[in-house]
């Protein structure tokens, strides 16, 4: 039975909430992930774009290629760390401790 856990877009605050409910770790290496700080920005921009509130040109006008690359690498590293934490949580049956 699949239960919908997230409404669509997630950010680090939603991930923290779920970690408290389910018990998995949100640890990540801050130097590479900034603990998911940029995830909220990505979420907000995606929502604004999808609802037609802003254009790609408006969002991108002050963002360099290097900025985009850094943001994407940071967000990917954060989500990868969270996925690894969840995998560890499952593989070690830590959910049984809840």
PDB file of C-alpha atoms in Angstrom:
ATOM      1  CA  UNK A   1       0.000   0.000   0.000  1.00  0.00           C
ATOM      2  CA  UNK A   2       1.672   3.186  -1.193  1.00  0.00           C
ATOM      3  CA  UNK A   3       1.151   6.228   0.957  1.00  0.00           C
ATOM      4  CA  UNK A   4       1.788   9.675  -0.475  1.00  0.00           C
ATOM      5  CA  UNK A   5       4.385  11.215   1.825  1.00  0.00           C
ATOM      6  CA  UNK A   6       5.147  14.436  -0.070  1.00  0.00           C
ATOM      7  CA  UNK A   7       2.843  16.763  -1.980  1.00  0.00           C
ATOM      8  CA  UNK A   8       5.230  17.120  -4.915  1.00  0.00           C
ATOM      9  CA  UNK A   9       8.123  19.429  -4.197  1.00  0.00           C
ATOM     10  CA  UNK A  10      10.248  18.970  -1.126  1.00  0.00           C
ATOM     11  CA  UNK A  11      12.768  21.067   0.715  1.00  0.00           C
ATOM     12  CA  UNK A  12      15.069  20.389   3.622  1.00  0.00           C
ATOM     13  CA  UNK A  13      12.411  21.386   6.168  1.00  0.00           C
ATOM     14  CA  UNK A  14      10.029  18.729   4.843  1.00  0.00           C
ATOM     15  CA  UNK A  15      12.867  16.212   4.840  1.00  0.00           C
ATOM     16  CA  UNK A  16      13.652  17.104   8.474  1.00  0.00           C
ATOM     17  CA  UNK A  17       9.977  16.643   9.406  1.00  0.00           C
ATOM     18  CA  UNK A  18       9.863  13.206   7.798  1.00  0.00           C
ATOM     19  CA  UNK A  19      13.135  12.199   9.438  1.00  0.00           C
ATOM     20  CA  UNK A  20      11.637  12.976  12.852  1.00  0.00           C
ATOM     21  CA  UNK A  21       8.559  10.896  12.034  1.00  0.00           C
ATOM     22  CA  UNK A  22      10.375   7.906  10.523  1.00  0.00           C
ATOM     23  CA  UNK A  23      13.737   8.088  12.307  1.00  0.00           C
ATOM     24  CA  UNK A  24      16.262   8.314   9.467  1.00  0.00           C
ATOM     25  CA  UNK A  25      19.265  10.620   9.687  1.00  0.00           C
ATOM     26  CA  UNK A  26      19.505  13.955   7.871  1.00  0.00           C
ATOM     27  CA  UNK A  27      23.281  14.119   8.277  1.00  0.00           C
ATOM     28  CA  UNK A  28      25.201  15.439   5.289  1.00  0.00           C
ATOM     29  CA  UNK A  29      28.675  16.898   4.789  1.00  0.00           C
ATOM     30  CA  UNK A  30      28.070  20.642   5.034  1.00  0.00           C
ATOM     31  CA  UNK A  31      31.077  21.525   2.877  1.00  0.00           C
ATOM     32  CA  UNK A  32      29.474  19.757  -0.105  1.00  0.00           C
ATOM     33  CA  UNK A  33      25.763  20.055   0.644  1.00  0.00           C
ATOM     34  CA  UNK A  34      25.219  23.163   2.799  1.00  0.00           C
ATOM     35  CA  UNK A  35      22.629  20.833   4.371  1.00  0.00           C
ATOM     36  CA  UNK A  36      20.240  21.422   1.483  1.00  0.00           C
ATOM     37  CA  UNK A  37      19.952  25.204   1.854  1.00  0.00           C
ATOM     38  CA  UNK A  38      19.572  25.713  -1.912  1.00  0.00           C
ATOM     39  CA  UNK A  39      16.790  23.147  -2.189  1.00  0.00           C
ATOM     40  CA  UNK A  40      14.237  25.723  -1.006  1.00  0.00           C
ATOM     41  CA  UNK A  41      15.362  28.140  -3.727  1.00  0.00           C
ATOM     42  CA  UNK A  42      15.106  25.450  -6.385  1.00  0.00           C
ATOM     43  CA  UNK A  43      11.641  24.520  -5.093  1.00  0.00           C
ATOM     44  CA  UNK A  44      10.443  28.127  -5.113  1.00  0.00           C
ATOM     45  CA  UNK A  45      11.781  28.821  -8.610  1.00  0.00           C
ATOM     46  CA  UNK A  46      10.224  25.620  -9.959  1.00  0.00           C
ATOM     47  CA  UNK A  47       6.862  26.552  -8.453  1.00  0.00           C
ATOM     48  CA  UNK A  48       7.056  30.109  -9.787  1.00  0.00           C
ATOM     49  CA  UNK A  49       7.921  28.833 -13.266  1.00  0.00           C
ATOM     50  CA  UNK A  50       5.234  26.149 -13.313  1.00  0.00           C
ATOM     51  CA  UNK A  51       2.528  28.582 -12.232  1.00  0.00           C
ATOM     52  CA  UNK A  52       3.622  31.242 -14.703  1.00  0.00           C
ATOM     53  CA  UNK A  53       4.565  33.747 -12.017  1.00  0.00           C
ATOM     54  CA  UNK A  54       7.969  34.381 -13.602  1.00  0.00           C
ATOM     55  CA  UNK A  55       9.740  33.501 -16.827  1.00  0.00           C
ATOM     56  CA  UNK A  56      12.963  31.558 -17.279  1.00  0.00           C
ATOM     57  CA  UNK A  57      14.542  34.814 -18.463  1.00  0.00           C
ATOM     58  CA  UNK A  58      13.548  36.594 -15.252  1.00  0.00           C
ATOM     59  CA  UNK A  59      14.923  33.882 -13.003  1.00  0.00           C
ATOM     60  CA  UNK A  60      18.059  33.376 -15.048  1.00  0.00           C
ATOM     61  CA  UNK A  61      19.025  36.977 -15.690  1.00  0.00           C
ATOM     62  CA  UNK A  62      21.210  37.225 -12.578  1.00  0.00           C
ATOM     63  CA  UNK A  63      22.432  33.634 -12.472  1.00  0.00           C
ATOM     64  CA  UNK A  64      25.662  32.546 -14.119  1.00  0.00           C
ATOM     65  CA  UNK A  65      26.410  29.122 -15.528  1.00  0.00           C
ATOM     66  CA  UNK A  66      28.808  28.621 -12.606  1.00  0.00           C
ATOM     67  CA  UNK A  67      26.018  29.493 -10.143  1.00  0.00           C
ATOM     68  CA  UNK A  68      23.731  26.911 -11.752  1.00  0.00           C
ATOM     69  CA  UNK A  69      26.436  24.286 -11.661  1.00  0.00           C
ATOM     70  CA  UNK A  70      27.245  24.979  -8.001  1.00  0.00           C
ATOM     71  CA  UNK A  71      23.583  24.918  -6.981  1.00  0.00           C
ATOM     72  CA  UNK A  72      22.935  21.674  -8.844  1.00  0.00           C
ATOM     73  CA  UNK A  73      26.011  19.952  -7.406  1.00  0.00           C
ATOM     74  CA  UNK A  74      25.088  21.074  -3.886  1.00  0.00           C
ATOM     75  CA  UNK A  75      21.465  19.922  -4.180  1.00  0.00           C
ATOM     76  CA  UNK A  76      22.432  16.611  -5.785  1.00  0.00           C
ATOM     77  CA  UNK A  77      25.020  15.955  -3.045  1.00  0.00           C
ATOM     78  CA  UNK A  78      22.425  16.725  -0.361  1.00  0.00           C
ATOM     79  CA  UNK A  79      19.738  14.499  -1.879  1.00  0.00           C
ATOM     80  CA  UNK A  80      22.295  11.737  -2.423  1.00  0.00           C
ATOM     81  CA  UNK A  81      23.300  11.939   1.258  1.00  0.00           C
ATOM     82  CA  UNK A  82      19.661  11.760   2.351  1.00  0.00           C
ATOM     83  CA  UNK A  83      19.021   8.798   0.022  1.00  0.00           C
ATOM     84  CA  UNK A  84      22.075   7.025   1.458  1.00  0.00           C
ATOM     85  CA  UNK A  85      20.835   7.728   4.992  1.00  0.00           C
ATOM     86  CA  UNK A  86      17.430   6.264   4.151  1.00  0.00           C
ATOM     87  CA  UNK A  87      19.058   3.237   2.524  1.00  0.00           C
ATOM     88  CA  UNK A  88      21.153   2.704   5.672  1.00  0.00           C
ATOM     89  CA  UNK A  89      18.020   3.111   7.811  1.00  0.00           C
ATOM     90  CA  UNK A  90      16.204   0.420   5.820  1.00  0.00           C
ATOM     91  CA  UNK A  91      19.129  -1.984   5.417  1.00  0.00           C
ATOM     92  CA  UNK A  92      19.851  -1.888   9.150  1.00  0.00           C
ATOM     93  CA  UNK A  93      16.188  -2.331  10.096  1.00  0.00           C
ATOM     94  CA  UNK A  94      16.299   0.904  12.098  1.00  0.00           C
ATOM     95  CA  UNK A  95      12.593   1.373  11.397  1.00  0.00           C
ATOM     96  CA  UNK A  96      11.940  -1.497  13.809  1.00  0.00           C
ATOM     97  CA  UNK A  97      13.245   0.700  16.626  1.00  0.00           C
ATOM     98  CA  UNK A  98      10.415   3.205  16.090  1.00  0.00           C
TER      99      UNK A  98
END
